Coordinates of C-alpha atoms and ligand atoms in Angstrom, one line a residue:
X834 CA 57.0 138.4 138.1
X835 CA 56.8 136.9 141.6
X836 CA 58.6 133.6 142.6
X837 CA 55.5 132.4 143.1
X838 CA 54.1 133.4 139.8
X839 CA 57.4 132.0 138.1
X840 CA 57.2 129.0 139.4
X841 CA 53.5 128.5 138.7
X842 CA 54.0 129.0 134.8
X843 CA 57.2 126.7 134.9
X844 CA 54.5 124.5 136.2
X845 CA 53.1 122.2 132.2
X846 CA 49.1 121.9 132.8
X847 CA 50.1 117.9 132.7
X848 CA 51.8 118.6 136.1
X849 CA 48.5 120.3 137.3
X850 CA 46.9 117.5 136.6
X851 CA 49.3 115.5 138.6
X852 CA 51.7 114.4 135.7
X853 CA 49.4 112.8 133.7
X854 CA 49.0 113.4 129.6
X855 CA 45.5 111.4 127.9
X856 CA 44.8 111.1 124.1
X857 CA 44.8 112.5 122.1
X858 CA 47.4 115.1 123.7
X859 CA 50.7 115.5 121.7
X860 CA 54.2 113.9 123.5
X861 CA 57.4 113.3 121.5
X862 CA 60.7 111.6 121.4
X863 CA 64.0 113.0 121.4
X864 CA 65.5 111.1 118.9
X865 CA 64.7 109.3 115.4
X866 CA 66.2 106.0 115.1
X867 CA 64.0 102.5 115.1
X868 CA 63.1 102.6 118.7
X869 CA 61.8 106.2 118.6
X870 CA 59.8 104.8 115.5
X871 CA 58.3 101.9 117.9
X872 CA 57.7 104.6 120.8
X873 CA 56.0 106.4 118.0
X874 CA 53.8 103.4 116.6
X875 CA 52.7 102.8 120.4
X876 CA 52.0 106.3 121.3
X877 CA 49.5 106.1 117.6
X878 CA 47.9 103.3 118.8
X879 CA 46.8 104.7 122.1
X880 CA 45.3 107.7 120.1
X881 CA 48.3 110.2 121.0
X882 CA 49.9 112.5 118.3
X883 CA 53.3 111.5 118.1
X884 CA 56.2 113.7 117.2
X885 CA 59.8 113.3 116.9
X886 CA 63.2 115.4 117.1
X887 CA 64.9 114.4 114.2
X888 CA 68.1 115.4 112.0
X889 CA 66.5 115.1 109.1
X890 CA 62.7 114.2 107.9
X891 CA 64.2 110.6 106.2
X892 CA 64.6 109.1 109.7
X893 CA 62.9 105.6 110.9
X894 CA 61.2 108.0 113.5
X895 CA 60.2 111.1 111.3
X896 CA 58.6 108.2 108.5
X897 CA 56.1 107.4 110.9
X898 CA 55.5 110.8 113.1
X899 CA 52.3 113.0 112.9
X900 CA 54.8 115.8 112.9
X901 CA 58.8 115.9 112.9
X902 CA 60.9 119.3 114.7
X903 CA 63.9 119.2 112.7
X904 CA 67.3 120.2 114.3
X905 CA 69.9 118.3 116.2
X906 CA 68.7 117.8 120.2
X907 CA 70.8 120.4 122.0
X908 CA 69.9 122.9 119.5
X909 CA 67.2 125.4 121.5
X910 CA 65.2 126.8 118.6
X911 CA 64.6 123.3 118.0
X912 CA 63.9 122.7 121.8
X913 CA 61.6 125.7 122.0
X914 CA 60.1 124.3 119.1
X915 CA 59.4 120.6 120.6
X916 CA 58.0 122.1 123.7
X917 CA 55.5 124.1 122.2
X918 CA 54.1 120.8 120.3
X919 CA 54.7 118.3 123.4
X920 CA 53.0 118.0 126.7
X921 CA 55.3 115.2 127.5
X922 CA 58.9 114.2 126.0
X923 CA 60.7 111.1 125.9
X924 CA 64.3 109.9 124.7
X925 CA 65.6 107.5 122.2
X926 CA 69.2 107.2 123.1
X927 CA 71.1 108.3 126.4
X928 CA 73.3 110.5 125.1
X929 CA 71.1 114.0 125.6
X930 CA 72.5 116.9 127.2
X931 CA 71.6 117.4 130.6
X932 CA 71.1 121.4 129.9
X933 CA 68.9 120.6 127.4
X934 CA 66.9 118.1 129.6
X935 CA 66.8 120.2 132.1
X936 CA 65.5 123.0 129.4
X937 CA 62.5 121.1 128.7
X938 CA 61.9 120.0 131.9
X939 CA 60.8 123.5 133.2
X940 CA 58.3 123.6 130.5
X941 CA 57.2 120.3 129.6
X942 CA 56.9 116.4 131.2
X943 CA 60.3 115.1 130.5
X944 CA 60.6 111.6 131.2
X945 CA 63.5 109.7 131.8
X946 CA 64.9 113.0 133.8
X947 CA 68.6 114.3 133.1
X948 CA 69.9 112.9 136.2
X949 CA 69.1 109.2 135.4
X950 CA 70.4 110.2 131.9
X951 CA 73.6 111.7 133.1
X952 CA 74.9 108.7 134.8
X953 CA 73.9 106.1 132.1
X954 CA 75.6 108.2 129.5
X955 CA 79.2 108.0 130.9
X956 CA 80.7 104.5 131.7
X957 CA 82.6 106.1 134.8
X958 CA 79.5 107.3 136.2
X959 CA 78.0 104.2 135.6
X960 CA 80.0 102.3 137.1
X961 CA 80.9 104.5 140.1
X962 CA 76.8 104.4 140.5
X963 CA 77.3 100.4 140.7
X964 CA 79.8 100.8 143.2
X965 CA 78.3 103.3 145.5
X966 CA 74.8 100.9 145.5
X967 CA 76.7 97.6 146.2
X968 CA 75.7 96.3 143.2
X969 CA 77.7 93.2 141.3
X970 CA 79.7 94.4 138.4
X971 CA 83.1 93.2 136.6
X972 CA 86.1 94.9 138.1
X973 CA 87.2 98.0 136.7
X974 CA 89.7 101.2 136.7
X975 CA 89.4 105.2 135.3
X976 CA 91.9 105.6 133.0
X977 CA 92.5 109.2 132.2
X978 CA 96.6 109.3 132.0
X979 CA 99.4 106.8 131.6
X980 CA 99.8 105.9 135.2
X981 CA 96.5 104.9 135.5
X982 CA 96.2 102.7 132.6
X983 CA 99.5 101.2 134.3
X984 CA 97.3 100.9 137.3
X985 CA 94.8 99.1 135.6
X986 CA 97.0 96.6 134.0
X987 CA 98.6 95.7 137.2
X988 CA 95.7 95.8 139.1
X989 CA 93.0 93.6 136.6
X990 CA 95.1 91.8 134.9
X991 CA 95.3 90.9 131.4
X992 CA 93.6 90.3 129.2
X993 CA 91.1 93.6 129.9
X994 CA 88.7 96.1 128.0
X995 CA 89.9 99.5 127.2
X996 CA 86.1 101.2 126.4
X997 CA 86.1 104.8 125.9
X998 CA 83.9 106.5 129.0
X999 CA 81.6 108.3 126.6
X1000 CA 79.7 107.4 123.3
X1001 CA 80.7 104.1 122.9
X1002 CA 77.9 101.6 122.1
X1003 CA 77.7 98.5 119.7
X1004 CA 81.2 97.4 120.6
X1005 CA 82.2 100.6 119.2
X1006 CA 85.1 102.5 121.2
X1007 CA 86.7 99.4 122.7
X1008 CA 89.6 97.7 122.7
X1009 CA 91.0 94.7 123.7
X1010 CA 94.6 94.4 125.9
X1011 CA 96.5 91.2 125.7
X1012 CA 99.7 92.4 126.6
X1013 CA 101.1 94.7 129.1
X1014 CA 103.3 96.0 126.2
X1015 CA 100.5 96.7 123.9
X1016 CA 98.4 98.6 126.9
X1017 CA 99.4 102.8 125.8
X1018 CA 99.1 101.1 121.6
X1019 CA 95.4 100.2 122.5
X1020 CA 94.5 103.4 124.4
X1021 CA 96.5 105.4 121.8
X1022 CA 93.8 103.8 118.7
X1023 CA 91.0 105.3 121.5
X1024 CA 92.3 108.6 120.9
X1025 CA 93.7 108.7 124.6
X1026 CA 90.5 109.7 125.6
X1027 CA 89.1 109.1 129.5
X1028 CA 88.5 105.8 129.2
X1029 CA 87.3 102.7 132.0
X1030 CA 89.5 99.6 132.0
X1031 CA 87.4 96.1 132.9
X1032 CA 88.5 93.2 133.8
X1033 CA 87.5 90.4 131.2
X1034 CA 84.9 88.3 132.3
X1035 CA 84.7 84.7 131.3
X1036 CA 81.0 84.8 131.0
X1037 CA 78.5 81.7 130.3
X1038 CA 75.9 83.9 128.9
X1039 CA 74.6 87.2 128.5
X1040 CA 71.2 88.6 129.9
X1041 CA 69.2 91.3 129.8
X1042 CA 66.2 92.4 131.8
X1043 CA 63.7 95.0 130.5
X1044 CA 62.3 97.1 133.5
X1045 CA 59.7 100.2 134.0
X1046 CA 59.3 102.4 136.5
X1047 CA 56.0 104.4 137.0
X1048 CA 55.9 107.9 138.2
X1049 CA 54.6 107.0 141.6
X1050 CA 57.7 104.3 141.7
X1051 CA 56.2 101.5 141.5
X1052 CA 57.9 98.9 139.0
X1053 CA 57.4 95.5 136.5
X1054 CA 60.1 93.8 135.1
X1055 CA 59.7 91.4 131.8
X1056 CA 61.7 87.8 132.1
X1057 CA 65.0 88.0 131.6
X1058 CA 66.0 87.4 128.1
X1059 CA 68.9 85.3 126.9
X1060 CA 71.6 87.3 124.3
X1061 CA 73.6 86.5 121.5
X1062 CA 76.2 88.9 120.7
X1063 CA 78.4 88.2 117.3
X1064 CA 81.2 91.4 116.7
X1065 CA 79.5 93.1 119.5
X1066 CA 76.4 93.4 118.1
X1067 CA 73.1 92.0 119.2
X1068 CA 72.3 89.0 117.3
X1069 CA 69.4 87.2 118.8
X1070 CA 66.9 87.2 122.2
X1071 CA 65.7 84.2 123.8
X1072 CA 63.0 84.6 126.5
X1073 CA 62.5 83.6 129.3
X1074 CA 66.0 83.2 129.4
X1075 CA 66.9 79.2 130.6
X1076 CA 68.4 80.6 133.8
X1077 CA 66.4 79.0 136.5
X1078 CA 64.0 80.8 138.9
X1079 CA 66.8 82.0 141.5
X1080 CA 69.1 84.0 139.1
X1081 CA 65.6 85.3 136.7
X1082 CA 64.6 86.7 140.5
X1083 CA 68.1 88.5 141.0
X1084 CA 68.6 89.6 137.6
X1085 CA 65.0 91.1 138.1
X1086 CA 65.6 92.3 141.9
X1087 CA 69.3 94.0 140.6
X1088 CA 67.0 95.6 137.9
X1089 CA 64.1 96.9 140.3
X1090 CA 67.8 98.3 142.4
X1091 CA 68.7 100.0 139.5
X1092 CA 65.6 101.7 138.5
X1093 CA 64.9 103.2 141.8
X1094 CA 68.7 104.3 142.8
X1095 CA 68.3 106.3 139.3
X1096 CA 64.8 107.7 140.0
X1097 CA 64.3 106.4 136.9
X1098 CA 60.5 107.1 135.4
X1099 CA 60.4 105.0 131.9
X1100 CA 61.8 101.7 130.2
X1101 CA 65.5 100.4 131.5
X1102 CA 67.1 97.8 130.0
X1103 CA 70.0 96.2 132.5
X1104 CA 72.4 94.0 130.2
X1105 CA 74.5 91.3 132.9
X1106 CA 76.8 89.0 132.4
X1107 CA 76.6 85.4 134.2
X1108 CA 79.5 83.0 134.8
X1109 CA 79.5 79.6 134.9
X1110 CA 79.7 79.7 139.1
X1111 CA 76.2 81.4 138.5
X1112 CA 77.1 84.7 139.1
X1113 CA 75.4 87.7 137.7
X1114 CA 77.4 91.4 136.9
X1115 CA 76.4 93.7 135.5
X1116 CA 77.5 95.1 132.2
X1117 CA 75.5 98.4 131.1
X1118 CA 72.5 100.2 131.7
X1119 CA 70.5 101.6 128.9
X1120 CA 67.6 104.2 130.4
X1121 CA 65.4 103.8 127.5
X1122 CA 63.9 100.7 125.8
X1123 CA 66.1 98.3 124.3
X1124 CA 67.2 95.7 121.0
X1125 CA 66.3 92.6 123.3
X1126 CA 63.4 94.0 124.3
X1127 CA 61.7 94.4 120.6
X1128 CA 60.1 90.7 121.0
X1129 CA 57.4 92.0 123.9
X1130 CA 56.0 93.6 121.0
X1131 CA 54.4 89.8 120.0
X1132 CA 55.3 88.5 123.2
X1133 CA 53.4 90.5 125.8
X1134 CA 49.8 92.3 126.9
X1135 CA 51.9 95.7 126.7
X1136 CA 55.5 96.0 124.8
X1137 CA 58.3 97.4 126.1
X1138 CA 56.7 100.9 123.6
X1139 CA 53.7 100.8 125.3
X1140 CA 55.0 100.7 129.0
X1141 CA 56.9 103.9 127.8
X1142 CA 54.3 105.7 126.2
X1143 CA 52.7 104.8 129.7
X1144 CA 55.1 105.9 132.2
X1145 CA 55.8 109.1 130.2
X1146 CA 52.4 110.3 130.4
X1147 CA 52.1 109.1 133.9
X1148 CA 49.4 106.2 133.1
X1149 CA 49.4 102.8 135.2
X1150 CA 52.0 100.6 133.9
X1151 CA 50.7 97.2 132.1
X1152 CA 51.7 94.0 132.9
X1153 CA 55.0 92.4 131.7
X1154 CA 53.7 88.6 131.7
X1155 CA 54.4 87.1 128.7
X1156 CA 51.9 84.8 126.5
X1157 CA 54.6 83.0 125.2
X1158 CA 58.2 82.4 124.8
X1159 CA 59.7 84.0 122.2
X1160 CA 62.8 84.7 120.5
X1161 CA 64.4 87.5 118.5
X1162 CA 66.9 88.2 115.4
X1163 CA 68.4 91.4 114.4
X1164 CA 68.3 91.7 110.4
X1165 CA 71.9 93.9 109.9
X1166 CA 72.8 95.7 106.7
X1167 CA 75.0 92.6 105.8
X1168 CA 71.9 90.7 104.8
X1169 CA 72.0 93.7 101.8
X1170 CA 75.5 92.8 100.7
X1171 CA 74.2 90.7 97.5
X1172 CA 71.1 92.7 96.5
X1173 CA 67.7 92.8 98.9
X1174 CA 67.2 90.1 100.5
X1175 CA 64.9 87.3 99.6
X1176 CA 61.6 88.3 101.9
X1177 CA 59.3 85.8 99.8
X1178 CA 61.3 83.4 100.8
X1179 CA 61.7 84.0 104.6
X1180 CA 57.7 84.7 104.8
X1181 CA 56.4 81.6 102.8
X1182 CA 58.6 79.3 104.5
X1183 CA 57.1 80.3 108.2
X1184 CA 53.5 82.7 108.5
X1185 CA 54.5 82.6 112.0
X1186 CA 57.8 85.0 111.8
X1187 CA 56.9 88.5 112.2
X1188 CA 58.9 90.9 110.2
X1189 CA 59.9 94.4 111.3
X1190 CA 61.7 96.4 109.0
X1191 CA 62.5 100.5 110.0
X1192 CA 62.4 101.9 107.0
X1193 CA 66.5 102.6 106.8
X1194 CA 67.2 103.6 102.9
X1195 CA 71.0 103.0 103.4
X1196 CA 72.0 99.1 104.7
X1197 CA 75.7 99.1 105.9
X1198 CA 77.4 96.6 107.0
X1199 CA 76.5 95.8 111.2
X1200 CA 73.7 98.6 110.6
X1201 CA 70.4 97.5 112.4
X1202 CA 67.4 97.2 109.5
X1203 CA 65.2 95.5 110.7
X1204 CA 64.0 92.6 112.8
X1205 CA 62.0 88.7 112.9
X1206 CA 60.3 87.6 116.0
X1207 CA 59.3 84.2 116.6
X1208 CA 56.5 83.0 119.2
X1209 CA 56.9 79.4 120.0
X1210 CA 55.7 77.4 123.3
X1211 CA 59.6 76.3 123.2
X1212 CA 62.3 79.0 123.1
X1213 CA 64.9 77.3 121.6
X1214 CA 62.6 76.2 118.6
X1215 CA 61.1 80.1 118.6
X1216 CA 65.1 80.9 117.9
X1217 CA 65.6 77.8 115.5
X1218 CA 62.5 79.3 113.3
X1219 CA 63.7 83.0 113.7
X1220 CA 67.5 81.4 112.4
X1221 CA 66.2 79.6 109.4
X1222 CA 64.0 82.6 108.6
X1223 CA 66.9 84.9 108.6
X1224 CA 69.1 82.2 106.6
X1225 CA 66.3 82.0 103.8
X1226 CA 66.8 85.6 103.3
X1227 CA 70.2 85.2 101.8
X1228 CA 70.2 81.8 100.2
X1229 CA 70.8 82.1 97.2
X1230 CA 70.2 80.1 94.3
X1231 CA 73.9 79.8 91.9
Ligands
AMP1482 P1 79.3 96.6 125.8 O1 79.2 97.7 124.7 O2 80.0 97.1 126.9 O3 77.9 96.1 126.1 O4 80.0 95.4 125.1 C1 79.5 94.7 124.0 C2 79.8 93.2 124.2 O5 81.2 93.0 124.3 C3 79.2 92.6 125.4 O6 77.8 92.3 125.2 C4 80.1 91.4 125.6 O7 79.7 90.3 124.6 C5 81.5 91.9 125.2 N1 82.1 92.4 126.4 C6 82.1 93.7 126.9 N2 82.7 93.8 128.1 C7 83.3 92.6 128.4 C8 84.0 92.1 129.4 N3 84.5 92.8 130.5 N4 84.4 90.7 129.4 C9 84.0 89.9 128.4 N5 83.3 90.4 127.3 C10 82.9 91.7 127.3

C-alpha cells in the first residue's frame, strides 16, 4: 500500500468529516468508574450509544453502557475491540498508556490525546510542565536516590510532602516529613520509588476550576469551586467559590494556560491552593472531568459530562454559566459502616437534595458511593443543606 493510501485509511470517517461524531454514532470511555458512568449518562442523553472499557461488566460505567469491551485498557484485543465499536474515545482516569493512546488514535477520534495524558499522569512531568510555562506552583524537588531526598530536605525545608511521582491519587502514595531524621523512614514506607518532594504550603483554601477545551481551541471555564478535603479526600464543593473577582479571574486565566500548553481537547480540572497573602499555586492537574465538578450537573446549562461528550465528538462547547450556586458532598463507604444508610430520612427532610448514587456493590471505608447536590441562591446555606442531608443518613436512633 502507498503512503498515501496508508495514511488515508489511518484516516476515522469522523476526521473526514472534520473531527466531528453526531447521534446516534457509537463513542466510548476508557475506563469504568463513576465518572465514566456520568460521561455515559450524557453521551445517552444526546442520543449517542455509549460504551465503556471495563474490567469487569459489574462496574458503575458497564451498569449503565449500551455495550461494555471487557479487558484491562492496555490490553490490544480489547483495544481492537473498542475501536471497531467507537468512532470517538474518551478517558476516565489519567493513567492510560501512551502506546495504547496512540494505538487508537490512528484508528479512531481519541480525545484527551496521549501527550496531554502523559504529563498529567506523572507528578515530575507535571510539575516540570509548571515550571517550563511560568506557571505558580508550591516548590518542589525529584527525588529518585538518597542525595536527592537530602537535597530536598535542605533545600524546602521541613515539614514537606514525599508523594510517589506515579499513581498516587486520593492522598494515596504520600507522606509527610517532619524531621530531617525521619526523611529516608518516610521515602522507605513509599517503596523508594521516584518520588517529588513539595514544600508544605500553609494554604487558606483549596480551589478548583473545571475547564474545556474545544477542538478548534477555543475554551470555557466554570467558577471556581471552593474544596473541602478531610484525610485527603474530597469532602464537599462550594461554588462560586467566595474568592472575589480578581483571584476567580486568575484561577480561571491559569486554567485557560493550562489547557492550551497541554493541547488539551476535553474537560480539565486544575486543583490550586490559595494562601492567606492571596496567592494561588497550583496543586494538580486532572485531564478529565472531576469530583468538584459533579454539581454542574444541577448547577449548569451543560455539565461538566456534557462539555465532554461535546468536545470529544468535536461539537460546540456549551456554556459554563451557572443558574445557581451550589454546593457538593461526597457520600464515602464510611456512611455503610452501620448498615445502609438512612435515605428516607436524608430525602424527606429536604426534596431539594439531589442524590447520586453509582451503583458500587462493595462500600469501603474512604471509597466514593455516591453523591448530594444542593442548589441554593446562597452557597454556604446550599453546603449547610447538603451537611445536614448527609448527617441524616447516619443518625441513628439508640
Ligand atoms: P494531592 O493528592 O496532591 O491533591 O493531595 C491531596 C490533599 O493533600 C490536597 O488537596 C491538600 O489538602 C493536601 N496537600 C497536598 N499537598 C500539599 C502541600 N504541599 N501542602 C499542604 N497540603 C497539601
Amino acid at each position: 500500500m502507498s503512503a498515501a493510501a496508508e495514511s488515508d485509511r489511518d484516516r476515522t470517517e469522523a476526521e473526514k468529516r472534520g473531527g466531528v461524531v453526531y447521534p446516534p454514532a457509537s463513542i466510548a470511555v476508557i475506563g469504568s468508574g463513576q465518572l465514566g458512568r456520568m460521561f455515559i449518562q450524557a453521551a445517552q442523553q444526546m442520543g449517542y450509544q455509549a460504551g465503556v472499557l471495563s474490567t469487569t461488566s459489574e462496574t458503575p460505567a458497564a451498569q449503565v453502557a449500551n455495550w461494555t469491551i471487557l479487558g484491562p485498557p492496555d490490553h490490544l484485543p480489547a483495544l481492537r475491540a473498542l475501536a471497531d465499536r467507537a468512532e470517538a474515545i474518551t478517558v476516565e482516569f489519567e493513567n492510560v498508556s501512551a502506546p495504547a493512546l496512540r494505538w487508537l488514535a490512528r484508528r479512531r477520534i481519541v480525545r484527551p490525546g496521549w501527550r496531554t495524558l502523559w504529563v498529567s499522569q506523572n507528578r515530575h512531568r507535571e510539575k516540570s510542565f509548571l515550571a517550563r510555562h511560568g506557571i505558580p506552583h508550591a516548590p518542589w524537588r525529584p527525588v529518585r536516590n538518597k542525595d536527592e531526598l537530602s537535597t530536598a530536605v535542605r533545600e524546602l525545608g521541613l515539614p514537606l510532602i514525599l508523594k510517589t511521582s506515579a499513581s498516587g491519587y486520593d492522598g494515596k502514595g504520600q507522606v509527610l516529613i517532619e524531621r530531617a531524621d525521619a526523611a529516608d523512614a518516610a521515602w522507605l514506607t513509599l517503596g523508594r520509588t521516584a518520588c517529588v518532594a513539595e514544600a508544605w504550603v500553609e494554604f487558606a483554601v483549596e480551589l478548583s476550576v473545571v475547564v474545556v477545551r474545544g477542538s478548534d481551541g477555543q475554551s470555557v471555564a466554570y467558577p471556581p469551586g471552593l474544596n473541602h478535603h478531610e484525610k485527603h479526600i474530597l469532602s464537599s464543593t462550594t461554588t462560586p467559590a467566595p474568592v472575589g473577582p480578581i483571584v476567580a479571574q486568575e484561577a480561571r486565566d491559569a486554567a485557560f494556560a493550562i489547557a492550551q500548553a497541554l493541547d488539551a481537547v476535553g474537560v480539565l480540572c486544575v486543583e490550586f491552593f490559595l494562601t492567606s497573602a492571596g496567592r494561588l499555586l497550583v496543586n494538580e492537574i486532572a485531564p478529565r472531568p472531576h469530583n468538584s465538578g459533579h454539581l454542574t450537573i444541577e448547577a449548569a446549562s451543560s455539565s461538566q459530562f456534557d462539555q465532554q461528550v461535546r468536545a470529544l465528538c468535536g461539537l460546540p462547547l456549551g456554556e459554563c454559566k451557572l443558574g445557581s450556586p451550589a454546593a457538593m458532598v461526597n457520600l464515602l463507604g464510611d456512611l455503610w459502616a452501620d448498615g445502609e444508610p438512612l435515605w428516607r430520612e436524608a430525602m424527606r427532610a429536604d426534596p431539594g437534595v439531589k442524590l447520586h448514587l453509582y451503583g458500587k456493590r462493595t462500600p469501603k471505608a474512604g471509597r466514593k458511593m455516591g453523591h448530594l447536590t444542593v442548589l441554593d441562591p446562597d452557597p454556604q446555606t446550599a453546603l449547610a443543606r447538603a451537611l445536614a442531608a448527609r448527617r441524616a443518613l447516619v443518625r441513628r436512633s439508640s
